[in-house]
Amino acid sequence: MTIALERPKKTKSAEIRERLGYPIIDTDVHTQEFQPAFLDYLEQVGGTAIAERFQEHLPGSSRSKWFQQSWEERRLYRTTRPPFWTRPTSDVLNLATISLPKLLHERLQEAGTDFAVVYPNLATMGPHIGYEEMRRAVCRAANTYHAEIFRPYSDRLTPIATIPMHTPEEAIEELEYAVKVLGLKAIQIPGHIRRPIPAFEKYGEEVANEAIWIDTFGLDSKYDYDPFWAKCVELKVVPTTHSSGMGWINRRSISNYQYNHIGHFAAAGEALCKSLFFGGVTHRFPTLKFAFLEGGSAWGASLYADLIWHWDTRNKDHLLENNNPDNINREELLEYFVRYGGELVHNRVEQLGSGLGFHGSNELITTDNPGNLDEFEVAGVKGPEDVRERFLKHFYFGTESDDTRVAHAFNRKANPYGDRIKAFLGSDSGHWDVPDITAVAANAYSMVERNIITEEDLQYFLSIHPLELYTSLNRDFFKGTAVEKAADEFLARKN
């Protein structure tokens, strides 16, 4: 029996693309591995035992811990509620599209998209596997599998290489293999590594697995990741991240996935972004840019404004001038308490201390032991214009085509210095929230039609920002692709 596979002649998204006159670049198209084929790759890389063990620990499957537990066990362990199926099932064409590179390549133009960066399913979760041997085998197998199956379609599709980051050495080894051997040119790193708090490891593995801290590779990291960032610059690849914050303290509902899901990508992205900024990574590597996928861009606009505000109100000079206990005129302070304190302070004014309440009674908080008062020092910030330099020019924010909060990124009246935050299209197509890839461009253009963003903003969102990001280190990133001419013209205008 042969099934007729009918397809629309021209979608609204394709019509919009024709009218725009510039390329649309989607930086986050999700795909799903064909399981039997991937397991062949994993067995070749890691052996039969690793392949079998991997199948027993697939996240989100019926073998997931939550699905196996009773409600009593879920309450006892506070097991995070995972999602029900996250793949589109109401339209077989869209379901098939996310697994078959040839079909995805063919349908991309129906979506009005000229070029897409592909984020495979296993590639986003592989670096978070706790067992080193399995983690490294899954990442190597995923990179090899995707490099090979997408190679014939490189004019419109490029898959990311997934890079494990538990140590800088591990990261560098896989990065070099992915770029030099497999020829991959886009990468993804995990946004964080869960590490046990050393003081609790003595209580055994079960406690250590829960008493954890989040290592974000910059500020206060366990390792110095500068050799890895340097290798990214050397190999001309831009680190991107697509990590989850589900299961964190305030995203640990045992019954409601939506509660856990809302905001979790943004939370994980913000943790990494602040770490890179305050840890001085964007100061020490002035040409290196980073992208955060699927969390939207509103948090980026908020963080940018917050950093400027914190500099203005808590820089070192401001603290010493306005918050230093040594500056208090005690005689004048006592006079106010005597004159206005009444019964509240009667016969107890001598117990006033510094006037800072319980906070000031802590003798450890003194000008002799303040910690580093210049918390912007490592970031190389001497003034608000440096915040702009270290943040705005380095960070890009993947945003879904129907996320109207992108208006915050392009609100030049509200953003410091009248800037645009570098939001760009990361559709997340292939997941439950974007079941139809052909709706992406139409969704994005509807924000212009509804006066949420301008036509100029839309071009930055769909084309200029992704071109800027991916050519920042590698001017040949789009060579041989459907957008090569547009990329060359963009680079010529920049020069």
Coordinates of N, CA and C in Angstrom, one line a residue, residues 196-333:
P196 N 29.2 17.7 43.4 CA 29.0 17.5 44.8 C 29.7 18.6 45.6
I197 N 29.1 19.1 46.6 CA 29.7 19.9 47.6 C 30.7 19.1 48.4
P198 N 32.0 19.4 48.4 CA 33.0 18.5 49.0 C 32.7 18.1 50.4
A199 N 32.2 19.0 51.2 CA 32.0 18.8 52.7 C 30.9 17.7 52.9
F200 N 30.1 17.4 51.9 CA 29.0 16.4 52.0 C 29.3 15.1 51.4
E201 N 30.4 15.0 50.7 CA 30.8 13.7 50.0 C 31.0 12.6 51.1
K202 N 31.4 12.9 52.3 CA 31.7 11.9 53.3 C 30.4 11.2 53.7
Y203 N 29.2 11.7 53.4 CA 28.0 11.1 53.8 C 27.5 10.1 52.8
G204 N 28.3 9.8 51.8 CA 27.9 8.8 50.8 C 27.3 9.4 49.5
E205 N 27.3 8.5 48.5 CA 26.9 8.9 47.1 C 25.5 9.5 47.1
E206 N 24.6 8.9 47.8 CA 23.2 9.4 47.7 C 23.0 10.8 48.2
V207 N 23.7 11.2 49.3 CA 23.7 12.5 49.8 C 24.4 13.4 48.9
A208 N 25.6 13.0 48.4 CA 26.4 13.8 47.6 C 25.7 14.2 46.3
N209 N 24.9 13.3 45.7 CA 24.2 13.5 44.5 C 23.1 14.7 44.7
E210 N 22.7 14.9 45.9 CA 21.7 15.9 46.2 C 22.3 17.2 46.7
A211 N 23.4 17.1 47.5 CA 24.1 18.3 48.0 C 25.1 18.7 47.0
I212 N 24.6 19.5 46.0 CA 25.4 19.9 44.8 C 25.6 21.4 44.7
W213 N 26.6 21.8 43.9 CA 26.7 23.2 43.5 C 26.8 23.2 42.0
I214 N 26.4 24.4 41.4 CA 26.4 24.5 40.0 C 27.7 25.2 39.5
D215 N 28.5 24.5 38.8 CA 29.7 25.0 38.2 C 29.4 25.5 36.8
T216 N 29.7 26.8 36.6 CA 29.3 27.5 35.3 C 30.6 28.0 34.6
F217 N 31.7 27.4 34.9 CA 32.9 27.5 34.0 C 33.6 28.8 34.1
G218 N 33.1 29.8 34.8 CA 33.7 31.1 34.9 C 34.0 31.5 36.3
L219 N 33.1 32.1 36.9 CA 33.2 32.6 38.3 C 33.2 31.4 39.3
D220 N 34.2 31.3 40.1 CA 34.3 30.3 41.2 C 34.3 28.9 40.7
S221 N 34.8 28.6 39.4 CA 34.7 27.3 38.9 C 35.8 26.4 39.6
K222 N 35.5 25.1 39.5 CA 36.5 24.1 40.0 C 37.8 24.1 39.2
Y223 N 37.7 24.4 37.9 CA 38.8 24.4 37.0 C 39.0 25.7 36.3
D224 N 40.2 25.9 35.8 CA 40.4 27.0 34.9 C 40.1 26.6 33.5
Y225 N 39.0 27.2 33.0 CA 38.6 26.8 31.6 C 39.2 27.7 30.5
D226 N 40.1 28.6 30.9 CA 40.7 29.5 29.9 C 41.3 28.7 28.7
P227 N 42.0 27.6 29.0 CA 42.5 26.8 27.8 C 41.5 26.4 26.9
F228 N 40.3 26.1 27.3 CA 39.2 25.7 26.4 C 38.7 26.9 25.6
W229 N 38.5 28.0 26.3 CA 38.0 29.2 25.6 C 39.1 29.6 24.5
A230 N 40.4 29.5 24.9 CA 41.4 29.8 23.9 C 41.4 28.8 22.7
K231 N 41.0 27.6 23.0 CA 40.9 26.6 21.9 C 39.7 26.9 21.0
C232 N 38.7 27.4 21.6 CA 37.5 27.9 20.7 C 37.9 29.0 19.8
V233 N 38.7 29.9 20.3 CA 39.2 31.0 19.5 C 40.1 30.5 18.4
E234 N 41.0 29.6 18.8 CA 42.0 29.0 17.8 C 41.2 28.3 16.7
L235 N 40.2 27.5 17.0 CA 39.5 26.7 16.0 C 38.3 27.4 15.4
K236 N 38.1 28.7 15.8 CA 37.1 29.6 15.2 C 35.7 29.0 15.4
V237 N 35.4 28.6 16.6 CA 34.0 28.2 16.9 C 33.4 29.0 18.0
V238 N 32.1 29.2 17.9 CA 31.4 30.0 18.9 C 30.7 29.1 19.8
P239 N 30.9 29.2 21.1 CA 30.2 28.3 22.1 C 28.8 28.8 22.2
T240 N 27.9 27.8 22.1 CA 26.5 28.1 22.4 C 26.0 27.1 23.5
T241 N 24.9 27.4 24.1 CA 24.4 26.5 25.2 C 22.9 26.3 25.1
H242 N 22.4 25.2 25.5 CA 21.0 24.9 25.4 C 20.6 24.0 26.6
S243 N 21.0 24.4 27.8 CA 20.9 23.6 29.0 C 19.7 23.9 29.8
S244 N 19.3 22.9 30.6 CA 18.1 22.9 31.3 C 18.3 23.3 32.8
G245 N 17.4 24.0 33.4 CA 17.4 24.4 34.8 C 16.4 23.6 35.6
M246 N 15.7 22.6 34.9 CA 14.7 21.8 35.6 C 15.4 20.9 36.7
G247 N 14.7 20.8 37.8 CA 15.3 20.1 38.9 C 16.1 20.9 39.9
W248 N 16.3 22.2 39.5 CA 16.8 23.2 40.5 C 15.8 23.4 41.6
I249 N 16.3 24.0 42.7 CA 15.5 24.1 43.9 C 14.1 24.6 43.7
N250 N 13.9 25.6 42.9 CA 12.6 26.2 42.7 C 11.9 25.6 41.4
R251 N 12.4 24.6 40.9 CA 11.8 23.9 39.7 C 11.8 22.4 40.0
R252 N 11.2 22.0 41.1 CA 11.3 20.7 41.5 C 9.9 20.1 42.0
S253 N 8.9 20.6 41.3 CA 7.6 20.0 41.6 C 7.5 18.6 41.2
I254 N 6.9 17.8 42.1 CA 6.8 16.3 41.8 C 5.6 16.0 41.0
S255 N 4.7 17.0 40.7 CA 3.5 16.7 40.0 C 3.2 17.6 38.8
N256 N 3.9 18.7 38.6 CA 3.6 19.6 37.5 C 4.8 20.0 36.7
Y257 N 4.8 19.4 35.5 CA 5.9 19.7 34.5 C 6.0 21.1 34.1
Q258 N 4.8 21.7 33.9 CA 4.8 23.1 33.4 C 5.4 24.0 34.5
Y259 N 5.1 23.8 35.8 CA 5.8 24.5 36.9 C 7.3 24.4 36.7
N260 N 7.8 23.2 36.5 CA 9.2 23.1 36.4 C 9.8 23.7 35.1
H261 N 9.0 23.7 34.0 CA 9.5 24.1 32.7 C 9.6 25.6 32.6
I262 N 8.6 26.3 33.0 CA 8.5 27.7 32.7 C 9.8 28.5 33.3
G263 N 10.5 29.1 32.4 CA 11.7 29.9 32.8 C 13.0 29.1 33.0
H264 N 12.9 27.8 32.9 CA 14.1 27.0 33.3 C 15.3 27.2 32.3
F265 N 15.0 27.3 31.0 CA 16.2 27.6 30.1 C 16.8 29.0 30.4
A266 N 15.9 29.9 30.7 CA 16.4 31.3 31.0 C 17.2 31.3 32.2
A267 N 16.8 30.5 33.3 CA 17.5 30.5 34.5 C 18.9 29.8 34.3
A268 N 19.0 28.8 33.5 CA 20.3 28.1 33.3 C 21.2 29.0 32.4
G269 N 20.6 29.7 31.4 CA 21.3 30.6 30.6 C 21.9 31.8 31.4
E270 N 21.1 32.3 32.3 CA 21.5 33.5 33.1 C 22.6 33.1 34.0
A271 N 22.6 31.9 34.6 CA 23.7 31.4 35.5 C 25.0 31.4 34.7
L272 N 25.0 30.9 33.5 CA 26.2 30.8 32.7 C 26.6 32.2 32.3
C273 N 25.7 33.0 31.9 CA 26.0 34.3 31.4 C 26.7 35.2 32.5
K274 N 26.1 35.2 33.7 CA 26.7 36.0 34.8 C 28.1 35.4 35.1
S275 N 28.3 34.1 35.1 CA 29.5 33.5 35.4 C 30.6 33.9 34.4
L276 N 30.3 33.9 33.1 CA 31.2 34.3 32.1 C 31.6 35.8 32.2
F277 N 30.6 36.6 32.6 CA 30.8 38.1 32.8 C 31.7 38.3 34.0
F278 N 31.2 37.9 35.2 CA 31.9 38.2 36.4 C 33.2 37.4 36.5
G279 N 33.3 36.3 35.8 CA 34.5 35.5 35.9 C 35.6 36.1 34.9
G280 N 35.2 37.1 34.2 CA 36.2 37.8 33.3 C 36.5 37.1 32.0
V281 N 35.6 36.1 31.6 CA 35.9 35.4 30.3 C 35.8 36.4 29.1
T282 N 34.7 37.2 29.1 CA 34.6 38.2 28.0 C 35.6 39.3 28.0
H283 N 36.3 39.5 29.2 CA 37.3 40.5 29.3 C 38.6 39.9 28.7
R284 N 38.9 38.6 29.1 CA 40.2 38.0 28.6 C 40.1 37.5 27.2
F285 N 38.9 37.3 26.7 CA 38.8 36.8 25.3 C 37.8 37.8 24.5
P286 N 38.4 38.9 24.1 CA 37.5 39.9 23.5 C 36.9 39.6 22.2
T287 N 37.3 38.6 21.5 CA 36.7 38.2 20.2 C 35.7 37.1 20.4
L288 N 35.6 36.5 21.6 CA 34.8 35.3 21.8 C 33.3 35.7 22.1
K289 N 32.4 35.1 21.4 CA 31.0 35.4 21.6 C 30.3 34.1 22.1
F290 N 29.1 34.3 22.7 CA 28.4 33.2 23.3 C 26.9 33.3 22.9
A291 N 26.2 32.2 22.7 CA 24.8 32.3 22.5 C 24.1 31.3 23.4
F292 N 22.9 31.8 23.9 CA 22.1 31.0 24.8 C 20.7 30.7 24.1
L293 N 20.4 29.5 24.0 CA 19.3 29.0 23.2 C 18.1 28.7 24.1
E294 N 16.9 29.0 23.5 CA 15.6 28.6 24.0 C 15.1 29.3 25.3
G295 N 15.9 30.2 25.8 CA 15.4 30.9 27.0 C 14.8 32.2 26.7
G296 N 14.7 32.6 25.4 CA 14.2 33.9 25.1 C 15.3 35.0 25.3
S297 N 14.9 36.2 25.1 CA 15.8 37.3 25.2 C 15.4 38.4 26.3
A298 N 14.2 38.2 26.8 CA 13.8 39.2 27.9 C 14.7 39.2 29.1
W299 N 15.2 38.0 29.4 CA 16.1 37.9 30.6 C 17.4 38.5 30.2
G300 N 17.8 38.5 29.0 CA 19.1 39.2 28.6 C 19.0 40.7 28.7
A301 N 17.8 41.2 28.3 CA 17.6 42.6 28.5 C 17.6 43.0 30.0
S302 N 16.9 42.2 30.8 CA 16.8 42.5 32.2 C 18.2 42.4 32.9
L303 N 19.0 41.4 32.5 CA 20.3 41.2 33.1 C 21.2 42.4 32.7
Y304 N 21.2 42.8 31.4 CA 22.0 43.9 31.0 C 21.7 45.2 31.8
A305 N 20.4 45.5 31.9 CA 20.1 46.7 32.7 C 20.5 46.5 34.2
D306 N 20.3 45.3 34.7 CA 20.6 45.0 36.1 C 22.1 45.2 36.4
L307 N 23.0 44.7 35.4 CA 24.4 44.9 35.6 C 24.8 46.4 35.6
I308 N 24.2 47.1 34.7 CA 24.5 48.6 34.8 C 24.1 49.2 36.1
W309 N 22.9 48.8 36.5 CA 22.4 49.4 37.8 C 23.2 49.0 39.0
H310 N 23.6 47.7 39.0 CA 24.5 47.2 40.1 C 25.8 47.9 40.1
W311 N 26.4 48.2 38.9 CA 27.6 49.0 38.9 C 27.4 50.3 39.5
D312 N 26.3 51.0 39.0 CA 26.1 52.4 39.5 C 25.9 52.4 41.0
T313 N 25.3 51.4 41.6 CA 25.0 51.5 43.1 C 25.9 50.6 44.0
R314 N 26.7 49.7 43.4 CA 27.6 48.9 44.2 C 29.0 48.8 43.7
N315 N 29.5 49.7 42.9 CA 30.9 49.7 42.6 C 31.7 50.0 43.8
K316 N 33.0 49.7 43.7 CA 33.9 49.9 44.9 C 33.8 51.3 45.5
D317 N 34.0 52.3 44.7 CA 34.0 53.6 45.2 C 32.6 54.0 45.9
H318 N 31.6 53.6 45.3 CA 30.2 53.8 45.9 C 30.1 53.1 47.2
L319 N 30.6 51.9 47.3 CA 30.5 51.2 48.6 C 31.3 51.9 49.7
L320 N 32.5 52.3 49.4 CA 33.3 52.9 50.4 C 32.8 54.3 50.8
E321 N 32.1 55.0 49.9 CA 31.6 56.3 50.2 C 30.2 56.2 50.9
N322 N 29.4 55.2 50.5 CA 28.0 55.2 51.0 C 27.6 54.1 51.9
N323 N 28.5 53.1 52.0 CA 28.1 51.9 52.8 C 29.2 51.4 53.8
N324 N 30.1 52.3 54.1 CA 31.2 51.9 54.9 C 30.9 52.3 56.4
P325 N 30.8 51.3 57.3 CA 30.5 51.6 58.7 C 31.5 52.6 59.4
D326 N 32.7 52.7 58.8 CA 33.7 53.6 59.4 C 33.3 55.1 59.2
N327 N 32.4 55.3 58.2 CA 32.0 56.7 57.9 C 31.0 57.2 58.9
I328 N 30.4 56.4 59.7 CA 29.3 56.8 60.6 C 29.8 57.8 61.7
N329 N 29.1 58.9 61.7 CA 29.3 59.9 62.8 C 28.5 59.5 64.0
R330 N 29.2 58.8 65.0 CA 28.4 58.2 66.1 C 27.8 59.2 67.0
E331 N 28.4 60.3 67.2 CA 27.8 61.3 68.1 C 26.5 61.9 67.5
E332 N 26.6 62.1 66.2 CA 25.4 62.7 65.5 C 24.3 61.6 65.5
L333 N 24.6 60.3 65.3 CA 23.7 59.2 65.3 C 23.0 59.1 66.7

